[in-house]
Short mmCIF file of C-alpha atoms in Angstrom, two decimals:
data_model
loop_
_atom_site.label_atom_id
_atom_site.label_comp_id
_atom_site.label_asym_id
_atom_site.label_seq_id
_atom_site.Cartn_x
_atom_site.Cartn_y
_atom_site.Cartn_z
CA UNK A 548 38.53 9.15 -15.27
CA UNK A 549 36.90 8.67 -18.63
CA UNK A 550 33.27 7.84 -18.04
CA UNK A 551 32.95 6.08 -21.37
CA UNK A 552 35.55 3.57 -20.39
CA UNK A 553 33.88 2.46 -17.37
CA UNK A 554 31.66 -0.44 -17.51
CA UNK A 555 28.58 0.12 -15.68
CA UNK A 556 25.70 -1.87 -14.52
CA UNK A 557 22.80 0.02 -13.28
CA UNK A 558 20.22 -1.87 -10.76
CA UNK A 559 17.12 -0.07 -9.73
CA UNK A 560 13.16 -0.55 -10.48
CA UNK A 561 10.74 1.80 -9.20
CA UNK A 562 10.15 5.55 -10.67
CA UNK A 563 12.61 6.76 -7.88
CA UNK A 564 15.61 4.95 -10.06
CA UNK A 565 14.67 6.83 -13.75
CA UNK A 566 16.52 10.22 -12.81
CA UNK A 567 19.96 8.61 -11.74
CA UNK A 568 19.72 6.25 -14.61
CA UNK A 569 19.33 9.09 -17.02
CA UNK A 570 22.09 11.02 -15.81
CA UNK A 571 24.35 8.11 -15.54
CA UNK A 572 23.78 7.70 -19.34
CA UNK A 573 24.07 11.80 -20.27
CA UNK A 574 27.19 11.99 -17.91
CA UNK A 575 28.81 9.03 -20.89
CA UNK A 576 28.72 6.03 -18.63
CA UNK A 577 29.27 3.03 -20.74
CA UNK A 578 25.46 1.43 -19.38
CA UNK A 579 25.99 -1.93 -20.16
CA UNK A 580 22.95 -4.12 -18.53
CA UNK A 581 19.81 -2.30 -16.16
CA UNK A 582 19.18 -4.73 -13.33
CA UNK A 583 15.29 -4.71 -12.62
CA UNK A 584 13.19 -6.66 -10.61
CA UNK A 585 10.23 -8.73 -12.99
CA UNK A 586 7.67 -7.88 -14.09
CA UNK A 587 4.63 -8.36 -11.63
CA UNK A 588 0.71 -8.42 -11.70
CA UNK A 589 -0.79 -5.25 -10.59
CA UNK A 590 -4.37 -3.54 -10.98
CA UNK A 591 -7.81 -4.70 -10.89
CA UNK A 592 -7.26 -6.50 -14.10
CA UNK A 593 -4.14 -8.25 -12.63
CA UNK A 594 -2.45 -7.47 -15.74
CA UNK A 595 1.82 -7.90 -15.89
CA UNK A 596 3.11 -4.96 -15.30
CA UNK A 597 6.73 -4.03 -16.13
CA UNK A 598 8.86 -1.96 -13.50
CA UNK A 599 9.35 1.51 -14.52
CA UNK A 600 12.86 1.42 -14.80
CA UNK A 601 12.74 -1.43 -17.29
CA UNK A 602 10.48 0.82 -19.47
CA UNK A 603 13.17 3.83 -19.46
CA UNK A 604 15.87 1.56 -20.04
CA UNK A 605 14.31 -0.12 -23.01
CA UNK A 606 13.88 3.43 -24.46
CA UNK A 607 17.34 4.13 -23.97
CA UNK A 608 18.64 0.67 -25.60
CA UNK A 609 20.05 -0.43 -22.76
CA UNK A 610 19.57 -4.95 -21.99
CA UNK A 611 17.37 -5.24 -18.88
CA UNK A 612 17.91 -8.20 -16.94
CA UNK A 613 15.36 -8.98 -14.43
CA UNK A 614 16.16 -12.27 -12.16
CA UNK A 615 14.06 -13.69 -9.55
CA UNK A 616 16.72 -14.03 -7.24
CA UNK A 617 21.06 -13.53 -7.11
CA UNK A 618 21.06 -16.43 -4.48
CA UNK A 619 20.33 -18.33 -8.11
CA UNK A 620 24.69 -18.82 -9.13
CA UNK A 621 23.06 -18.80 -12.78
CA UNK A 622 21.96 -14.87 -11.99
CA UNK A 623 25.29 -13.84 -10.60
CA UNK A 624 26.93 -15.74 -13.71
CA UNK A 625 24.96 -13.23 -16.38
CA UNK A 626 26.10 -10.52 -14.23
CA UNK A 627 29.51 -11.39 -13.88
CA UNK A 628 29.78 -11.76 -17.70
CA UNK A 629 29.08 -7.72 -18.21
CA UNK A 630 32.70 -7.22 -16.24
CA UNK A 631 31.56 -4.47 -14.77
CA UNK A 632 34.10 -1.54 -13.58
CA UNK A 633 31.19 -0.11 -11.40
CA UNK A 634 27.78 -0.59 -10.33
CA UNK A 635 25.00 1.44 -9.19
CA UNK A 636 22.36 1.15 -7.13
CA UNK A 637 18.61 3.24 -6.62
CA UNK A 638 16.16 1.29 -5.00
CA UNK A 639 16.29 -1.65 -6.55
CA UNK A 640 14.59 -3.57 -3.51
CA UNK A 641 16.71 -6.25 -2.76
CA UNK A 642 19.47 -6.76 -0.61
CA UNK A 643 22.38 -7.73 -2.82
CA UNK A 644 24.89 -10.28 -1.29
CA UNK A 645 28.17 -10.60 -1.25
CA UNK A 646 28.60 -12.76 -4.84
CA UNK A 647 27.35 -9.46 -6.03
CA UNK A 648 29.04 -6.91 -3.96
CA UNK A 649 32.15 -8.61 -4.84
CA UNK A 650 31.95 -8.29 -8.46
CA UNK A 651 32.51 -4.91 -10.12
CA UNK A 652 36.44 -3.41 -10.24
CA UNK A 653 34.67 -0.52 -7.64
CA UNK A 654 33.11 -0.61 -4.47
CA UNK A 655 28.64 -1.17 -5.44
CA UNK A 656 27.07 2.25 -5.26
CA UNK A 657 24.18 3.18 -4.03
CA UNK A 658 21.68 6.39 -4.06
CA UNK A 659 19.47 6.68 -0.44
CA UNK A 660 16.83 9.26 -0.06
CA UNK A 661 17.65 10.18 3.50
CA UNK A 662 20.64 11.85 5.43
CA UNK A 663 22.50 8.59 6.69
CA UNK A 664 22.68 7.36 9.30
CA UNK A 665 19.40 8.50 10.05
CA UNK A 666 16.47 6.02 8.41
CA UNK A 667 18.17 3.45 7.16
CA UNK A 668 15.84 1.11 5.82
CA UNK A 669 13.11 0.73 3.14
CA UNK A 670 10.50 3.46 3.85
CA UNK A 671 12.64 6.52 4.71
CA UNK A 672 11.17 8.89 2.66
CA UNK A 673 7.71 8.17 4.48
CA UNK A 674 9.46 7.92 7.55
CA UNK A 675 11.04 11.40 7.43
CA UNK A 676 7.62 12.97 6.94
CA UNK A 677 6.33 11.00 9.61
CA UNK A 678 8.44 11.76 12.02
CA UNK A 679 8.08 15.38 11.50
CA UNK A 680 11.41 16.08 10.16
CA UNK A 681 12.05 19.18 8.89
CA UNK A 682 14.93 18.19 6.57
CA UNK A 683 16.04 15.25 5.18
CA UNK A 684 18.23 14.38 1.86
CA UNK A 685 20.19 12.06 -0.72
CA UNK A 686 23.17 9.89 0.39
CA UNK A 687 25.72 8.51 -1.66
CA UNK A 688 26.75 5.25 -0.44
CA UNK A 689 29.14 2.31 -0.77
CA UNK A 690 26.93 -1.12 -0.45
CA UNK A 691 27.85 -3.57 2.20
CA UNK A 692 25.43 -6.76 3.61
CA UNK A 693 24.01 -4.74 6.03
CA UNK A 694 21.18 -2.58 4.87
CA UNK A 695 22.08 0.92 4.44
CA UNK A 696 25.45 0.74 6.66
CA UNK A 697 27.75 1.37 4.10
CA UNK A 698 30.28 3.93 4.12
CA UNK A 699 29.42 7.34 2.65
CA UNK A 700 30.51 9.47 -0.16
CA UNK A 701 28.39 12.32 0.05
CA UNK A 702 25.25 13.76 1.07
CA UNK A 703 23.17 16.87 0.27
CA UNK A 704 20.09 18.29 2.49
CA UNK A 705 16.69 18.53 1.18
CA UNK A 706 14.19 20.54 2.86
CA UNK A 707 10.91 18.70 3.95
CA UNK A 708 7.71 21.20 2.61
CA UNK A 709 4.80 21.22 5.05
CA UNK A 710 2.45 19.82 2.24
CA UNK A 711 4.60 17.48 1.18
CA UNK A 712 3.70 13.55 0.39
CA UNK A 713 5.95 10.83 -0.31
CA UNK A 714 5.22 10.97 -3.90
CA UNK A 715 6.21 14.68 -4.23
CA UNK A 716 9.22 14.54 -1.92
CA UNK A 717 10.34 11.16 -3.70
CA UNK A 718 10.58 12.90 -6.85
CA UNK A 719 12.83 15.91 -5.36
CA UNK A 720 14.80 13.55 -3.95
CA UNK A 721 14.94 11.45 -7.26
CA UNK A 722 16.24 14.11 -8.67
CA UNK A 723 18.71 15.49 -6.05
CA UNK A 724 20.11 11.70 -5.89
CA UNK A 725 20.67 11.61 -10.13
CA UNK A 726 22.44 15.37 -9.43
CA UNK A 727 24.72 14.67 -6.29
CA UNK A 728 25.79 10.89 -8.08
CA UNK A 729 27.17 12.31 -11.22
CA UNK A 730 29.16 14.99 -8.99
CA UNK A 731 30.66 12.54 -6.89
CA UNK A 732 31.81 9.64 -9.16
CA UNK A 733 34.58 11.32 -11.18
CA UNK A 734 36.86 11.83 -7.87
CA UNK A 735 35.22 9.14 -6.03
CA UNK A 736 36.47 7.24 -8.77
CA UNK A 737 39.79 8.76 -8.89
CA UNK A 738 40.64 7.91 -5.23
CA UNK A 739 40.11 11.45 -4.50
CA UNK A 740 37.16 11.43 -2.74
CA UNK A 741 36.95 8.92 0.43
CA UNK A 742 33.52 7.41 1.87
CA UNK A 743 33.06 8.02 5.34
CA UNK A 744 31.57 5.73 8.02
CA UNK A 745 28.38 6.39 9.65
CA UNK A 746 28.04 7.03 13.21
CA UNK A 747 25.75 4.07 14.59
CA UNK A 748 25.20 5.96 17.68
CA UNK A 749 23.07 8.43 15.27
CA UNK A 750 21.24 5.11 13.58
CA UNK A 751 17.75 5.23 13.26
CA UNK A 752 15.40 2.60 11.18
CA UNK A 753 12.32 3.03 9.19
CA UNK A 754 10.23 -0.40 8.71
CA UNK A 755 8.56 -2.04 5.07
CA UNK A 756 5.44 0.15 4.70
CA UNK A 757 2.58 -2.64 4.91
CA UNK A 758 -1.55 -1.95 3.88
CA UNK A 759 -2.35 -1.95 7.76
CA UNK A 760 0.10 0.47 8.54
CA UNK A 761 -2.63 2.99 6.86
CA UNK A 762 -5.05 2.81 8.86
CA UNK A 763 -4.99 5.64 11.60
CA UNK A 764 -4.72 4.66 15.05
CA UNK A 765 -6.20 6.05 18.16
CA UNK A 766 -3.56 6.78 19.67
CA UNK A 767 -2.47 9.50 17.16
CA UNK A 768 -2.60 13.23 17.66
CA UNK A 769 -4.00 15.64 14.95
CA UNK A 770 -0.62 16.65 13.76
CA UNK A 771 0.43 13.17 13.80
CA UNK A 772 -2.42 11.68 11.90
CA UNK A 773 -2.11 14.82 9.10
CA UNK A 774 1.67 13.47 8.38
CA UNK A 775 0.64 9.74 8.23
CA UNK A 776 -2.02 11.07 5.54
CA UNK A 777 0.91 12.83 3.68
CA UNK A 778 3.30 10.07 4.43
CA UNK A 779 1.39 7.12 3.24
CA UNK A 780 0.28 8.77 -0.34
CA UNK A 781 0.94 7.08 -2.54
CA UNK A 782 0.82 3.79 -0.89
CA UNK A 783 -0.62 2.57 1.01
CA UNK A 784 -2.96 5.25 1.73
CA UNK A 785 -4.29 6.25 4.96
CA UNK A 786 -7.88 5.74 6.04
CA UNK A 787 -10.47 5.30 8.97
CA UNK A 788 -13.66 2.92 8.78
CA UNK A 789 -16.81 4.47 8.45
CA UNK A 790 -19.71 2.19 8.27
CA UNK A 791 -18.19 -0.52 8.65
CA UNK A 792 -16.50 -0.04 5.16
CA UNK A 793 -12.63 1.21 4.40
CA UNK A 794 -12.96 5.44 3.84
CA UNK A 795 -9.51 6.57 2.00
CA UNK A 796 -8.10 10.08 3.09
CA UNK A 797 -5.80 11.45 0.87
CA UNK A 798 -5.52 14.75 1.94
CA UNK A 799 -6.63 16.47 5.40
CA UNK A 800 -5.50 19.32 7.78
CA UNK A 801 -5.33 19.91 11.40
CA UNK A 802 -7.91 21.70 13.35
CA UNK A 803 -9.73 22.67 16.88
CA UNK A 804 -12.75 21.57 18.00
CA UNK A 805 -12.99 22.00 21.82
CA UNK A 806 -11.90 19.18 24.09
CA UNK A 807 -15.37 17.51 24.51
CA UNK A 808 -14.58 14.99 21.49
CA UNK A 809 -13.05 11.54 21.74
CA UNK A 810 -10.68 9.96 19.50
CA UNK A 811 -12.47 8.39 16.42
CA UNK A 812 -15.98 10.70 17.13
CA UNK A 813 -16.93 12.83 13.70
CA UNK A 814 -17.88 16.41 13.56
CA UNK A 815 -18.10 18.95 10.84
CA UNK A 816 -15.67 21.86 10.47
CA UNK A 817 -15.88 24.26 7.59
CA UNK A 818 -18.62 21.80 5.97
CA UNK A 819 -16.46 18.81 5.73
CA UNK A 820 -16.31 15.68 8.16
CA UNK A 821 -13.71 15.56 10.40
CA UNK A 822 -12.66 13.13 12.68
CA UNK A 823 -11.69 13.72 16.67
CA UNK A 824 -7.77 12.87 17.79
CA UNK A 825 -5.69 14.02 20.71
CA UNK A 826 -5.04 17.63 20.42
CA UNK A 827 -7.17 18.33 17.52
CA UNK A 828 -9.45 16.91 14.85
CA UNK A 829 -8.20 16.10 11.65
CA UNK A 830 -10.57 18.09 9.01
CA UNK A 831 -11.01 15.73 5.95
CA UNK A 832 -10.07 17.94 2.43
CA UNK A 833 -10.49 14.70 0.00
CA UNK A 834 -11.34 10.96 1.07
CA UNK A 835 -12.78 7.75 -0.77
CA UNK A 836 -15.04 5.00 -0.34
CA UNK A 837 -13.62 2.02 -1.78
CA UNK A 838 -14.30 1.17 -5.38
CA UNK A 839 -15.16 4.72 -5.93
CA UNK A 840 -13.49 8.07 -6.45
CA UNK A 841 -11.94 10.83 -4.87
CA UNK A 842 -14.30 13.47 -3.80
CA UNK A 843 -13.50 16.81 -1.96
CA UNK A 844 -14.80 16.12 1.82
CA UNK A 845 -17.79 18.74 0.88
CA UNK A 846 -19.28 15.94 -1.41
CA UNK A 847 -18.59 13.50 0.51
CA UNK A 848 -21.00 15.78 3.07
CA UNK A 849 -23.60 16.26 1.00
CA UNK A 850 -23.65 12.56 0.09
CA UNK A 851 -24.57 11.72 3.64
CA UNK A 852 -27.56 14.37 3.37
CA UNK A 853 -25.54 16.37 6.04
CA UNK A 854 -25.42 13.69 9.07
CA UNK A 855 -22.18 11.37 9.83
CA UNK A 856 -22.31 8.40 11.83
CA UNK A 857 -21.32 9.35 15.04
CA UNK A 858 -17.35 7.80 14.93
CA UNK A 859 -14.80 6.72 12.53
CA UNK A 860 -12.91 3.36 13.34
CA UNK A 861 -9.35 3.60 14.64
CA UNK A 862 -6.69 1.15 14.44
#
């Protein structure tokens, strides 16, 4: 298999997509198009904002093409004029249907940041720290309808670091995905690799992250509450009310107060506020008030002359 002779169409958007693009290109793919979604509105400013994996490919002097939608025949037209021998997938953030799938001379691939079949879906990163999960991984997949359901080609384990957030496990996994895809396409493409399907008994599915999903619920323990902080950072950030206003936590760690405390009452441990859950209190290391900045939990102490109200709100 001569990577230069394959026509190749990569699809992806976010910063997750940048490694497997760049190896894709360094491995002597012949990158024809980068699929991206448009360019949105983001910020206070509400300024248009291009996705980052238009930026990269615009360095590398690859044509971006960034439809609204490939139930548009127009869309699948422009694609279908590249002639694509293979295409590849990292979170792009669509599901791509069949007009699509059907296209290229090779099955669509795509690059998942979990251990299929476990968190299919299109938080699984977040959802493997959630959950606790000591491990989780890159899969190599062929694309079918059905989200994440595809056959596999290969998968590699990733361990999951106690401080880790989404953003720093992300970028391993970024990484790990761009490594593990240029292994496997040379005898994938050959026919001498086969993809494997995944055991649906083993299925498990993460949901879209939503704003509400940050805020920490009552019904949380300590060690349960410090992952959701980890888990939603970057987005959409985890936080309590205080005052009636929204107070970000963006990093925190678990510890023991005595029993006396109810979910959602505040304390002080170590001179920073800390709010009660089951089995613990979670012991604030960095929070913000919105429309301000980060400030260590110390300062945000000292701020309140010393005296918190006398509960957070819980969702």
């Amino acid at each position: 298999m001569n990577p230069s002779a394959m026509r190749t169409v990569f699809m992806g958007s976010p910063k997750f997509a940048l490694p497997c693009l760049r190896a894709l290109v360094e491995a002597g793919y012949d990158v024809r198009l980068a699929v991206t979604q448009p360019d949105r509105r983001a910020g206070r400013g509400g300024r248009m904002r291009a996705p980052a994996a238009k930026v990269e490919a615009q360095r590398l002097d690859i044509p971006v093409f960034q439809p609204q939608s490939f139930r548009d025949p127009e869309a699948v037209a422009e694609l279908a004029a590249v002639e694509p021998d293979l295409i590849v997938v990292a979170a792009y953030g669509r599901i791509l249907p069949r007009a699509v799938l059907d296209l290229p001379r090779h099955p669509v691939v795509n690059v998942h940041p979990s251990l299929l079949p476990r968190w299919r879906g299109p938080s699984p990163v977040a959802a493997a720290i959630l959950a606790g999960d000591r491990e989780t991984g890159v899969s190599i997949m062929e694309l079918v309808p059905e989200m994440d359901a595809g056959p596999v080609l290969a998968a590699r384990p990733f361990p999951v670091a106690p401080t880790d957030t989404t953003a720093s496990l992300e970028a391993s996994l970024a990484d790990q995905g761009a490594e593990l895809l240029v292994e496997t396409l040379p005898a994938w493409l050959d026919g001498a690799v086969r993809a494997v399907p995944q055991d649906e008994s083993l299925v498990t599915v993460c949901p879209l992250l939503e704003k509400a999903h940050g805020h920490l619920a009552a019904g949380m323990n300590a060690r349960e509450a410090e992952r959701a902080v980890r888990a939603y950072d970057p987005w959409p950030g985890a936080f309590v009310t205080y005052n009636g206003d929204r107070l970000g936590i963006w990093r925190a760690h678990v510890g023991d107060a005595g029993d006396e405390l109810l979910p959602g009452d505040l304390t002080v441990l170590a001179g920073k506020p800390s709010v009660a859950f089951r089995e613990g209190v979670l012991v604030l290391d960095e929070v913000q008030r919105s429309g301000s900045r980060r400030v260590p939990g110390e300062a945000f102490l000292n701020g309140e002359r010393g005296r918190l109200a006398r509960s957070a709100g819980l969702a």
